[in-house]
Amino acid sequence: ASTTKILTALLAVEYGDLDDIITVGEEVQMLAWDGSKAGLEEGEVITLQNLVYGLLINSGNDAANTIAVHIARKVSGESLDTQEALDYFGGLMNQRAREAGAKNSHFVNPHGYHDPLHYSTPYDMALIGRAAMENELFCEAISVTFVKTAFWTSKLPRFWVSKNKLINEKFSECYYENAVGSKTGYTAKAGHCLVSFASKNGQNLVTAVMKTESGEQWAETRGLFEYGFDNYKYVNILKQGTIVDRLMVDNCTSDDSGSLAVEISAEDWGDVLQKKDIGQIKQDIVWDPSLLSENSTDDMNLLEAPINKGQKVGELRLTLHGRELIRVPVTAVRSVKRKKAAVEILTPDQTAVKESPAKFNWSPLVTAVIAVIIIMWVTILLIQRKKQRRRYFSPRRYWW
């Protein structure tokens, strides 16, 4: 249905220049008679900005075709004929939808008129709507409820007034004060559809309803917004540079306390959560096993020095009801040096002694031995002389 035009408008503001001057061509004749139109005429000259207004405010299928042909020729850089340009634009639509995360959609025309090969889901259209709302020009265009085309067309001025009851205060029974934009859609097969955007207290929501009965789309959308704002909240959960733990480092130098803080090194991160779940988020750190000391226990993890400042030492994991939300790296806030191995420190002289042990001093022993020998020799000599004397005085001497 015509909620398709959100994607067409997004491509217009992403690829085009809103000041582009466009001549309306035969594409405005290539439409079903019962489709909604902005009243464009072939040969008319109009700005791209005004075409986007005619697309979103008046839900003009003719504006959709004119935008598609212009953007296709501009992006391709070729002089495509009208049908080739419309087909080319269909390819751009499907590519952009996939980029937005829409996996169950397929688009074959820029306006959403019924075709068996043209389909989407509420979830996919919400994803496409979210991507569109990230574009400032789209945000401005989707919020406009009235346009007078006097200064942007070669034809008579037109007055386009939004009939979207969610954003037009004239329809007080359906008006929603927090709505910032909305796009209607209808076909017999799709029923009444509505993709809407609202903002409250800094929180932005997107809703999508399809196949509702006439009038139900307004109440259902309002109810979805109120439920969302009452029960969900965007929470900034992780902030870069936050200290998340402190632990000891084993085998650090004696002048280091060994206490090391670790911090989140990833960019800030947040998510939309149910308010009742915000306090249920659990966090734990999965340490790099290659950096853990062998002295670590089940109750206390120790890192092994050395550790460098900024070094990744593990990952911070957030879980909610057992479901992992995100993992981010944690890094050391400072360096921790490793202590040197214990060795005996020797002076050069001591080292020489260690390496070349001193030889035994033989001098005293030699002296003692010589002295003993001399004494023994003298003793023997004295004994021999004494014997000689005895022989000299002995009678036996006379026998000779």
mmCIF file with all atom_site columns, C-alpha atoms in Angstrom, residues 206-396:
data_model
loop_
_atom_site.group_PDB
_atom_site.id
_atom_site.type_symbol
_atom_site.label_atom_id
_atom_site.label_alt_id
_atom_site.label_comp_id
_atom_site.label_asym_id
_atom_site.label_entity_id
_atom_site.label_seq_id
_atom_site.pdbx_PDB_ins_code
_atom_site.Cartn_x
_atom_site.Cartn_y
_atom_site.Cartn_z
_atom_site.occupancy
_atom_site.B_iso_or_equiv
_atom_site.pdbx_formal_charge
_atom_site.auth_seq_id
_atom_site.auth_comp_id
_atom_site.auth_asym_id
_atom_site.auth_atom_id
_atom_site.pdbx_PDB_model_num
ATOM 1   C CA . VAL A 1 206 ? 7.976   3.735   15.332 1.00 0.00 ? 206 VAL A CA 1
ATOM 2   C CA . THR A 1 207 ? 4.728   1.815   14.892 1.00 0.00 ? 207 THR A CA 1
ATOM 3   C CA . ALA A 1 208 ? 3.273   -0.039  11.919 1.00 0.00 ? 208 ALA A CA 1
ATOM 4   C CA . VAL A 1 209 ? -0.215  -1.486  11.594 1.00 0.00 ? 209 VAL A CA 1
ATOM 5   C CA . MET A 1 210 ? -1.659  -3.259  8.558  1.00 0.00 ? 210 MET A CA 1
ATOM 6   C CA . LYS A 1 211 ? -4.909  -4.833  7.403  1.00 0.00 ? 211 LYS A CA 1
ATOM 7   C CA . THR A 1 212 ? -7.103  -2.936  9.851  1.00 0.00 ? 212 THR A CA 1
ATOM 8   C CA . GLU A 1 213 ? -10.666 -1.845  9.295  1.00 0.00 ? 213 GLU A CA 1
ATOM 9   C CA . SER A 1 214 ? -11.398 1.770   8.406  1.00 0.00 ? 214 SER A CA 1
ATOM 10  C CA . GLY A 1 215 ? -10.753 4.025   11.403 1.00 0.00 ? 215 GLY A CA 1
ATOM 11  C CA . GLU A 1 216 ? -9.109  1.338   13.522 1.00 0.00 ? 216 GLU A CA 1
ATOM 12  C CA . GLN A 1 217 ? -5.602  2.296   12.413 1.00 0.00 ? 217 GLN A CA 1
ATOM 13  C CA . TRP A 1 218 ? -5.681  5.536   14.430 1.00 0.00 ? 218 TRP A CA 1
ATOM 14  C CA . ALA A 1 219 ? -6.760  4.002   17.727 1.00 0.00 ? 219 ALA A CA 1
ATOM 15  C CA . GLU A 1 220 ? -4.428  1.009   17.364 1.00 0.00 ? 220 GLU A CA 1
ATOM 16  C CA . THR A 1 221 ? -1.478  3.253   16.598 1.00 0.00 ? 221 THR A CA 1
ATOM 17  C CA . ARG A 1 222 ? -2.196  5.531   19.540 1.00 0.00 ? 222 ARG A CA 1
ATOM 18  C CA . GLY A 1 223 ? -2.510  2.498   21.809 1.00 0.00 ? 223 GLY A CA 1
ATOM 19  C CA . LEU A 1 224 ? 0.829   1.127   20.608 1.00 0.00 ? 224 LEU A CA 1
ATOM 20  C CA . PHE A 1 225 ? 2.544   4.435   21.267 1.00 0.00 ? 225 PHE A CA 1
ATOM 21  C CA . GLU A 1 226 ? 1.105   4.741   24.760 1.00 0.00 ? 226 GLU A CA 1
ATOM 22  C CA . TYR A 1 227 ? 2.090   1.166   25.573 1.00 0.00 ? 227 TYR A CA 1
ATOM 23  C CA . GLY A 1 228 ? 5.595   1.767   24.269 1.00 0.00 ? 228 GLY A CA 1
ATOM 24  C CA . PHE A 1 229 ? 6.172   4.978   26.204 1.00 0.00 ? 229 PHE A CA 1
ATOM 25  C CA . ASP A 1 230 ? 4.677   3.514   29.397 1.00 0.00 ? 230 ASP A CA 1
ATOM 26  C CA . ASN A 1 231 ? 6.643   0.269   29.378 1.00 0.00 ? 231 ASN A CA 1
ATOM 27  C CA . TYR A 1 232 ? 9.863   0.835   27.453 1.00 0.00 ? 232 TYR A CA 1
ATOM 28  C CA . LYS A 1 233 ? 12.791  3.135   27.933 1.00 0.00 ? 233 LYS A CA 1
ATOM 29  C CA . TYR A 1 234 ? 16.033  3.812   26.154 1.00 0.00 ? 234 TYR A CA 1
ATOM 30  C CA . VAL A 1 235 ? 18.898  3.254   28.578 1.00 0.00 ? 235 VAL A CA 1
ATOM 31  C CA . ASN A 1 236 ? 22.538  4.279   28.193 1.00 0.00 ? 236 ASN A CA 1
ATOM 32  C CA . ILE A 1 237 ? 24.159  1.133   29.531 1.00 0.00 ? 237 ILE A CA 1
ATOM 33  C CA . LEU A 1 238 ? 27.845  1.269   28.599 1.00 0.00 ? 238 LEU A CA 1
ATOM 34  C CA . LYS A 1 239 ? 30.108  4.299   28.533 1.00 0.00 ? 239 LYS A CA 1
ATOM 35  C CA . GLN A 1 240 ? 33.577  4.261   27.039 1.00 0.00 ? 240 GLN A CA 1
ATOM 36  C CA . GLY A 1 241 ? 36.319  4.619   29.650 1.00 0.00 ? 241 GLY A CA 1
ATOM 37  C CA . THR A 1 242 ? 34.230  3.320   32.573 1.00 0.00 ? 242 THR A CA 1
ATOM 38  C CA . ILE A 1 243 ? 36.256  1.301   35.115 1.00 0.00 ? 243 ILE A CA 1
ATOM 39  C CA . VAL A 1 244 ? 34.481  -2.062  35.410 1.00 0.00 ? 244 VAL A CA 1
ATOM 40  C CA . ASP A 1 245 ? 36.827  -4.094  37.616 1.00 0.00 ? 245 ASP A CA 1
ATOM 41  C CA . ARG A 1 246 ? 40.102  -4.225  39.536 1.00 0.00 ? 246 ARG A CA 1
ATOM 42  C CA . LEU A 1 247 ? 42.282  -7.273  39.973 1.00 0.00 ? 247 LEU A CA 1
ATOM 43  C CA . MET A 1 248 ? 45.789  -8.216  41.009 1.00 0.00 ? 248 MET A CA 1
ATOM 44  C CA . VAL A 1 249 ? 48.681  -8.911  38.676 1.00 0.00 ? 249 VAL A CA 1
ATOM 45  C CA . ASP A 1 250 ? 51.039  -11.733 39.576 1.00 0.00 ? 250 ASP A CA 1
ATOM 46  C CA . ASN A 1 251 ? 54.853  -11.515 39.307 1.00 0.00 ? 251 ASN A CA 1
ATOM 47  C CA . CYS A 1 252 ? 54.999  -7.731  39.088 1.00 0.00 ? 252 CYS A CA 1
ATOM 48  C CA . THR A 1 253 ? 57.978  -5.684  40.281 1.00 0.00 ? 253 THR A CA 1
ATOM 49  C CA . SER A 1 254 ? 58.472  -5.160  44.017 1.00 0.00 ? 254 SER A CA 1
ATOM 50  C CA . ASP A 1 255 ? 57.712  -1.439  43.780 1.00 0.00 ? 255 ASP A CA 1
ATOM 51  C CA . ASP A 1 256 ? 54.306  -2.092  42.141 1.00 0.00 ? 256 ASP A CA 1
ATOM 52  C CA . SER A 1 257 ? 51.197  -2.790  44.225 1.00 0.00 ? 257 SER A CA 1
ATOM 53  C CA . GLY A 1 258 ? 49.971  -5.137  41.495 1.00 0.00 ? 258 GLY A CA 1
ATOM 54  C CA . SER A 1 259 ? 46.464  -3.665  41.548 1.00 0.00 ? 259 SER A CA 1
ATOM 55  C CA . LEU A 1 260 ? 45.191  -3.098  38.003 1.00 0.00 ? 260 LEU A CA 1
ATOM 56  C CA . ALA A 1 261 ? 41.972  -1.389  36.860 1.00 0.00 ? 261 ALA A CA 1
ATOM 57  C CA . VAL A 1 262 ? 40.350  -2.345  33.558 1.00 0.00 ? 262 VAL A CA 1
ATOM 58  C CA . GLU A 1 263 ? 38.038  -0.132  31.515 1.00 0.00 ? 263 GLU A CA 1
ATOM 59  C CA . ILE A 1 264 ? 35.544  -0.339  28.649 1.00 0.00 ? 264 ILE A CA 1
ATOM 60  C CA . SER A 1 265 ? 37.314  0.491   25.400 1.00 0.00 ? 265 SER A CA 1
ATOM 61  C CA . ALA A 1 266 ? 34.271  0.279   23.094 1.00 0.00 ? 266 ALA A CA 1
ATOM 62  C CA . GLU A 1 267 ? 32.013  3.164   22.112 1.00 0.00 ? 267 GLU A CA 1
ATOM 63  C CA . ASP A 1 268 ? 29.025  4.118   24.267 1.00 0.00 ? 268 ASP A CA 1
ATOM 64  C CA . TRP A 1 269 ? 26.136  1.688   23.917 1.00 0.00 ? 269 TRP A CA 1
ATOM 65  C CA . GLY A 1 270 ? 22.485  1.677   24.907 1.00 0.00 ? 270 GLY A CA 1
ATOM 66  C CA . ASP A 1 271 ? 19.259  -0.091  24.042 1.00 0.00 ? 271 ASP A CA 1
ATOM 67  C CA . VAL A 1 272 ? 15.505  0.113   24.437 1.00 0.00 ? 272 VAL A CA 1
ATOM 68  C CA . LEU A 1 273 ? 14.418  -2.133  27.287 1.00 0.00 ? 273 LEU A CA 1
ATOM 69  C CA . GLN A 1 274 ? 11.291  -2.855  29.224 1.00 0.00 ? 274 GLN A CA 1
ATOM 70  C CA . LYS A 1 275 ? 11.415  -0.690  32.319 1.00 0.00 ? 275 LYS A CA 1
ATOM 71  C CA . LYS A 1 276 ? 10.924  -3.714  34.582 1.00 0.00 ? 276 LYS A CA 1
ATOM 72  C CA . ASP A 1 277 ? 14.021  -5.362  33.074 1.00 0.00 ? 277 ASP A CA 1
ATOM 73  C CA . ILE A 1 278 ? 16.464  -2.494  33.511 1.00 0.00 ? 278 ILE A CA 1
ATOM 74  C CA . GLY A 1 279 ? 17.546  -3.649  36.967 1.00 0.00 ? 279 GLY A CA 1
ATOM 75  C CA . GLN A 1 280 ? 17.817  -7.276  35.839 1.00 0.00 ? 280 GLN A CA 1
ATOM 76  C CA . ILE A 1 281 ? 20.815  -6.815  33.556 1.00 0.00 ? 281 ILE A CA 1
ATOM 77  C CA . LYS A 1 282 ? 23.803  -8.868  34.701 1.00 0.00 ? 282 LYS A CA 1
ATOM 78  C CA . GLN A 1 283 ? 27.406  -8.346  33.773 1.00 0.00 ? 283 GLN A CA 1
ATOM 79  C CA . ASP A 1 284 ? 30.533  -10.458 34.014 1.00 0.00 ? 284 ASP A CA 1
ATOM 80  C CA . ILE A 1 285 ? 34.011  -10.356 32.551 1.00 0.00 ? 285 ILE A CA 1
ATOM 81  C CA . VAL A 1 286 ? 35.432  -13.191 30.476 1.00 0.00 ? 286 VAL A CA 1
ATOM 82  C CA . TRP A 1 287 ? 39.203  -12.921 30.975 1.00 0.00 ? 287 TRP A CA 1
ATOM 83  C CA . ASP A 1 288 ? 41.691  -13.826 28.276 1.00 0.00 ? 288 ASP A CA 1
ATOM 84  C CA . PRO A 1 289 ? 42.913  -17.255 29.465 1.00 0.00 ? 289 PRO A CA 1
ATOM 85  C CA . SER A 1 290 ? 46.359  -16.697 27.932 1.00 0.00 ? 290 SER A CA 1
ATOM 86  C CA . LEU A 1 291 ? 46.913  -13.771 30.333 1.00 0.00 ? 291 LEU A CA 1
ATOM 87  C CA . LEU A 1 292 ? 45.824  -15.491 33.554 1.00 0.00 ? 292 LEU A CA 1
ATOM 88  C CA . SER A 1 293 ? 48.398  -16.482 36.170 1.00 0.00 ? 293 SER A CA 1
ATOM 89  C CA . GLU A 1 294 ? 48.775  -20.123 37.145 1.00 0.00 ? 294 GLU A CA 1
ATOM 90  C CA . ASN A 1 295 ? 48.085  -18.958 40.695 1.00 0.00 ? 295 ASN A CA 1
ATOM 91  C CA . SER A 1 296 ? 44.515  -17.947 39.810 1.00 0.00 ? 296 SER A CA 1
ATOM 92  C CA . THR A 1 297 ? 41.733  -19.687 41.711 1.00 0.00 ? 297 THR A CA 1
ATOM 93  C CA . ASP A 1 298 ? 38.012  -20.126 41.231 1.00 0.00 ? 298 ASP A CA 1
ATOM 94  C CA . ASP A 1 299 ? 37.464  -17.256 43.649 1.00 0.00 ? 299 ASP A CA 1
ATOM 95  C CA . MET A 1 300 ? 40.181  -14.915 42.448 1.00 0.00 ? 300 MET A CA 1
ATOM 96  C CA . ASN A 1 301 ? 41.558  -14.251 38.982 1.00 0.00 ? 301 ASN A CA 1
ATOM 97  C CA . LEU A 1 302 ? 45.134  -13.038 38.680 1.00 0.00 ? 302 LEU A CA 1
ATOM 98  C CA . LEU A 1 303 ? 46.717  -11.670 35.543 1.00 0.00 ? 303 LEU A CA 1
ATOM 99  C CA . GLU A 1 304 ? 50.309  -12.520 34.714 1.00 0.00 ? 304 GLU A CA 1
ATOM 100 C CA . ALA A 1 305 ? 52.787  -9.671  34.259 1.00 0.00 ? 305 ALA A CA 1
ATOM 101 C CA . PRO A 1 306 ? 53.786  -8.009  32.023 1.00 0.00 ? 306 PRO A CA 1
ATOM 102 C CA . ILE A 1 307 ? 50.621  -6.128  31.011 1.00 0.00 ? 307 ILE A CA 1
ATOM 103 C CA . ASN A 1 308 ? 50.709  -3.134  28.670 1.00 0.00 ? 308 ASN A CA 1
ATOM 104 C CA . LYS A 1 309 ? 48.519  -0.044  28.912 1.00 0.00 ? 309 LYS A CA 1
ATOM 105 C CA . GLY A 1 310 ? 45.591  -0.352  26.490 1.00 0.00 ? 310 GLY A CA 1
ATOM 106 C CA . GLN A 1 311 ? 46.067  -4.101  26.117 1.00 0.00 ? 311 GLN A CA 1
ATOM 107 C CA . LYS A 1 312 ? 42.862  -6.108  25.785 1.00 0.00 ? 312 LYS A CA 1
ATOM 108 C CA . VAL A 1 313 ? 42.624  -8.432  28.769 1.00 0.00 ? 313 VAL A CA 1
ATOM 109 C CA . GLY A 1 314 ? 39.080  -9.729  28.372 1.00 0.00 ? 314 GLY A CA 1
ATOM 110 C CA . GLU A 1 315 ? 35.486  -8.966  27.408 1.00 0.00 ? 315 GLU A CA 1
ATOM 111 C CA . LEU A 1 316 ? 32.619  -7.493  29.404 1.00 0.00 ? 316 LEU A CA 1
ATOM 112 C CA . ARG A 1 317 ? 29.431  -9.471  28.792 1.00 0.00 ? 317 ARG A CA 1
ATOM 113 C CA . LEU A 1 318 ? 25.915  -8.190  29.492 1.00 0.00 ? 318 LEU A CA 1
ATOM 114 C CA . THR A 1 319 ? 23.019  -10.624 29.787 1.00 0.00 ? 319 THR A CA 1
ATOM 115 C CA . LEU A 1 320 ? 19.304  -10.310 30.457 1.00 0.00 ? 320 LEU A CA 1
ATOM 116 C CA . HIS A 1 321 ? 17.361  -13.378 31.557 1.00 0.00 ? 321 HIS A CA 1
ATOM 117 C CA . GLY A 1 322 ? 20.136  -15.561 30.157 1.00 0.00 ? 322 GLY A CA 1
ATOM 118 C CA . ARG A 1 323 ? 20.174  -13.829 26.781 1.00 0.00 ? 323 ARG A CA 1
ATOM 119 C CA . GLU A 1 324 ? 23.405  -12.115 25.819 1.00 0.00 ? 324 GLU A CA 1
ATOM 120 C CA . LEU A 1 325 ? 22.884  -8.461  24.952 1.00 0.00 ? 325 LEU A CA 1
ATOM 121 C CA . ILE A 1 326 ? 26.403  -7.437  23.983 1.00 0.00 ? 326 ILE A CA 1
ATOM 122 C CA . ARG A 1 327 ? 30.104  -8.107  24.475 1.00 0.00 ? 327 ARG A CA 1
ATOM 123 C CA . VAL A 1 328 ? 32.708  -5.357  24.528 1.00 0.00 ? 328 VAL A CA 1
ATOM 124 C CA . PRO A 1 329 ? 36.481  -5.453  25.087 1.00 0.00 ? 329 PRO A CA 1
ATOM 125 C CA . VAL A 1 330 ? 38.034  -4.314  28.356 1.00 0.00 ? 330 VAL A CA 1
ATOM 126 C CA . THR A 1 331 ? 41.602  -3.019  28.476 1.00 0.00 ? 331 THR A CA 1
ATOM 127 C CA . ALA A 1 332 ? 44.282  -2.228  31.061 1.00 0.00 ? 332 ALA A CA 1
ATOM 128 C CA . VAL A 1 333 ? 44.441  1.394   32.217 1.00 0.00 ? 333 VAL A CA 1
ATOM 129 C CA . ARG A 1 334 ? 48.194  1.200   32.878 1.00 0.00 ? 334 ARG A CA 1
ATOM 130 C CA . SER A 1 335 ? 51.239  -0.955  32.296 1.00 0.00 ? 335 SER A CA 1
ATOM 131 C CA . VAL A 1 336 ? 52.511  -3.492  34.833 1.00 0.00 ? 336 VAL A CA 1
ATOM 132 C CA . LYS A 1 337 ? 56.119  -4.641  34.474 1.00 0.00 ? 337 LYS A CA 1
ATOM 133 C CA . ARG A 1 338 ? 57.300  -8.145  35.277 1.00 0.00 ? 338 ARG A CA 1
ATOM 134 C CA . LYS A 1 339 ? 59.879  -8.669  38.014 1.00 0.00 ? 339 LYS A CA 1
ATOM 135 C CA . LYS A 1 340 ? 63.296  -9.959  36.995 1.00 0.00 ? 340 LYS A CA 1
ATOM 136 C CA . ALA A 1 341 ? 64.304  -13.562 37.648 1.00 0.00 ? 341 ALA A CA 1
ATOM 137 C CA . ALA A 1 342 ? 66.263  -14.155 40.920 1.00 0.00 ? 342 ALA A CA 1
ATOM 138 C CA . VAL A 1 343 ? 70.059  -14.446 40.153 1.00 0.00 ? 343 VAL A CA 1
ATOM 139 C CA . GLU A 1 344 ? 73.297  -14.101 42.306 1.00 0.00 ? 344 GLU A CA 1
ATOM 140 C CA . ILE A 1 345 ? 74.868  -10.743 41.555 1.00 0.00 ? 345 ILE A CA 1
ATOM 141 C CA . LEU A 1 346 ? 78.717  -10.891 41.661 1.00 0.00 ? 346 LEU A CA 1
ATOM 142 C CA . THR A 1 347 ? 81.431  -8.268  41.359 1.00 0.00 ? 347 THR A CA 1
ATOM 143 C CA . PRO A 1 348 ? 83.913  -8.681  38.503 1.00 0.00 ? 348 PRO A CA 1
ATOM 144 C CA . ASP A 1 349 ? 86.519  -10.055 40.955 1.00 0.00 ? 349 ASP A CA 1
ATOM 145 C CA . GLN A 1 350 ? 84.008  -12.438 42.468 1.00 0.00 ? 350 GLN A CA 1
ATOM 146 C CA . THR A 1 351 ? 82.918  -13.517 39.037 1.00 0.00 ? 351 THR A CA 1
ATOM 147 C CA . ALA A 1 352 ? 86.532  -14.292 38.161 1.00 0.00 ? 352 ALA A CA 1
ATOM 148 C CA . VAL A 1 353 ? 86.855  -16.369 41.271 1.00 0.00 ? 353 VAL A CA 1
ATOM 149 C CA . LYS A 1 354 ? 83.637  -18.174 40.442 1.00 0.00 ? 354 LYS A CA 1
ATOM 150 C CA . GLU A 1 355 ? 84.715  -18.852 36.935 1.00 0.00 ? 355 GLU A CA 1
ATOM 151 C CA . SER A 1 356 ? 88.400  -19.771 37.781 1.00 0.00 ? 356 SER A CA 1
ATOM 152 C CA . PRO A 1 357 ? 88.694  -21.357 41.275 1.00 0.00 ? 357 PRO A CA 1
ATOM 153 C CA . ALA A 1 358 ? 92.046  -20.569 43.057 1.00 0.00 ? 358 ALA A CA 1
ATOM 154 C CA . LYS A 1 359 ? 94.789  -23.267 42.918 1.00 0.00 ? 359 LYS A CA 1
ATOM 155 C CA . PHE A 1 360 ? 95.937  -24.910 46.196 1.00 0.00 ? 360 PHE A CA 1
ATOM 156 C CA . ASN A 1 361 ? 98.921  -23.133 47.854 1.00 0.00 ? 361 ASN A CA 1
ATOM 157 C CA . TRP A 1 362 ? 101.601 -25.810 47.980 1.00 0.00 ? 362 TRP A CA 1
ATOM 158 C CA . SER A 1 363 ? 104.413 -23.655 49.440 1.00 0.00 ? 363 SER A CA 1
ATOM 159 C CA . PRO A 1 364 ? 103.887 -24.406 53.168 1.00 0.00 ? 364 PRO A CA 1
ATOM 160 C CA . LEU A 1 365 ? 103.632 -28.113 52.524 1.00 0.00 ? 365 LEU A CA 1
ATOM 161 C CA . VAL A 1 366 ? 106.796 -28.206 50.437 1.00 0.00 ? 366 VAL A CA 1
ATOM 162 C CA . THR A 1 367 ? 108.667 -26.280 53.102 1.00 0.00 ? 367 THR A CA 1
ATOM 163 C CA . ALA A 1 368 ? 107.503 -28.685 55.792 1.00 0.00 ? 368 ALA A CA 1
ATOM 164 C CA . VAL A 1 369 ? 108.523 -31.709 53.766 1.00 0.00 ? 369 VAL A CA 1
ATOM 165 C CA . ILE A 1 370 ? 111.965 -30.261 53.104 1.00 0.00 ? 370 ILE A CA 1
ATOM 166 C CA . ALA A 1 371 ? 112.374 -29.494 56.783 1.00 0.00 ? 371 ALA A CA 1
ATOM 167 C CA . VAL A 1 372 ? 111.432 -33.047 57.712 1.00 0.00 ? 372 VAL A CA 1
ATOM 168 C CA . ILE A 1 373 ? 113.889 -34.430 55.191 1.00 0.00 ? 373 ILE A CA 1
ATOM 169 C CA . ILE A 1 374 ? 116.699 -32.247 56.511 1.00 0.00 ? 374 ILE A CA 1
ATOM 170 C CA . ILE A 1 375 ? 115.966 -33.276 60.077 1.00 0.00 ? 375 ILE A CA 1
ATOM 171 C CA . MET A 1 376 ? 115.909 -36.920 59.104 1.00 0.00 ? 376 MET A CA 1
ATOM 172 C CA . TRP A 1 377 ? 119.166 -36.543 57.170 1.00 0.00 ? 377 TRP A CA 1
ATOM 173 C CA . VAL A 1 378 ? 120.870 -34.819 60.074 1.00 0.00 ? 378 VAL A CA 1
ATOM 174 C CA . THR A 1 379 ? 119.633 -37.468 62.464 1.00 0.00 ? 379 THR A CA 1
ATOM 175 C CA . ILE A 1 380 ? 120.939 -40.261 60.283 1.00 0.00 ? 380 ILE A CA 1
ATOM 176 C CA . LEU A 1 381 ? 124.284 -38.518 59.904 1.00 0.00 ? 381 LEU A CA 1
ATOM 177 C CA . LEU A 1 382 ? 124.699 -38.163 63.665 1.00 0.00 ? 382 LEU A CA 1
ATOM 178 C CA . ILE A 1 383 ? 123.886 -41.808 64.225 1.00 0.00 ? 383 ILE A CA 1
ATOM 179 C CA . GLN A 1 384 ? 126.461 -42.888 61.656 1.00 0.00 ? 384 GLN A CA 1
ATOM 180 C CA . ARG A 1 385 ? 129.198 -40.769 63.243 1.00 0.00 ? 385 ARG A CA 1
ATOM 181 C CA . LYS A 1 386 ? 128.465 -42.224 66.653 1.00 0.00 ? 386 LYS A CA 1
ATOM 182 C CA . LYS A 1 387 ? 128.817 -45.723 65.283 1.00 0.00 ? 387 LYS A CA 1
ATOM 183 C CA . GLN A 1 388 ? 132.118 -44.822 63.689 1.00 0.00 ? 388 GLN A CA 1
ATOM 184 C CA . ARG A 1 389 ? 133.479 -43.642 67.010 1.00 0.00 ? 389 ARG A CA 1
ATOM 185 C CA . ARG A 1 390 ? 132.543 -46.879 68.690 1.00 0.00 ? 390 ARG A CA 1
ATOM 186 C CA . ARG A 1 391 ? 134.337 -48.794 66.019 1.00 0.00 ? 391 ARG A CA 1
ATOM 187 C CA . TYR A 1 392 ? 137.399 -46.696 66.460 1.00 0.00 ? 392 TYR A CA 1
ATOM 188 C CA . PHE A 1 393 ? 137.735 -47.529 70.143 1.00 0.00 ? 393 PHE A CA 1
ATOM 189 C CA . SER A 1 394 ? 136.744 -51.141 69.795 1.00 0.00 ? 394 SER A CA 1
ATOM 190 C CA . PRO A 1 395 ? 139.441 -53.909 70.180 1.00 0.00 ? 395 PRO A CA 1
ATOM 191 C CA . ARG A 1 396 ? 138.318 -55.304 66.939 1.00 0.00 ? 396 ARG A CA 1
#
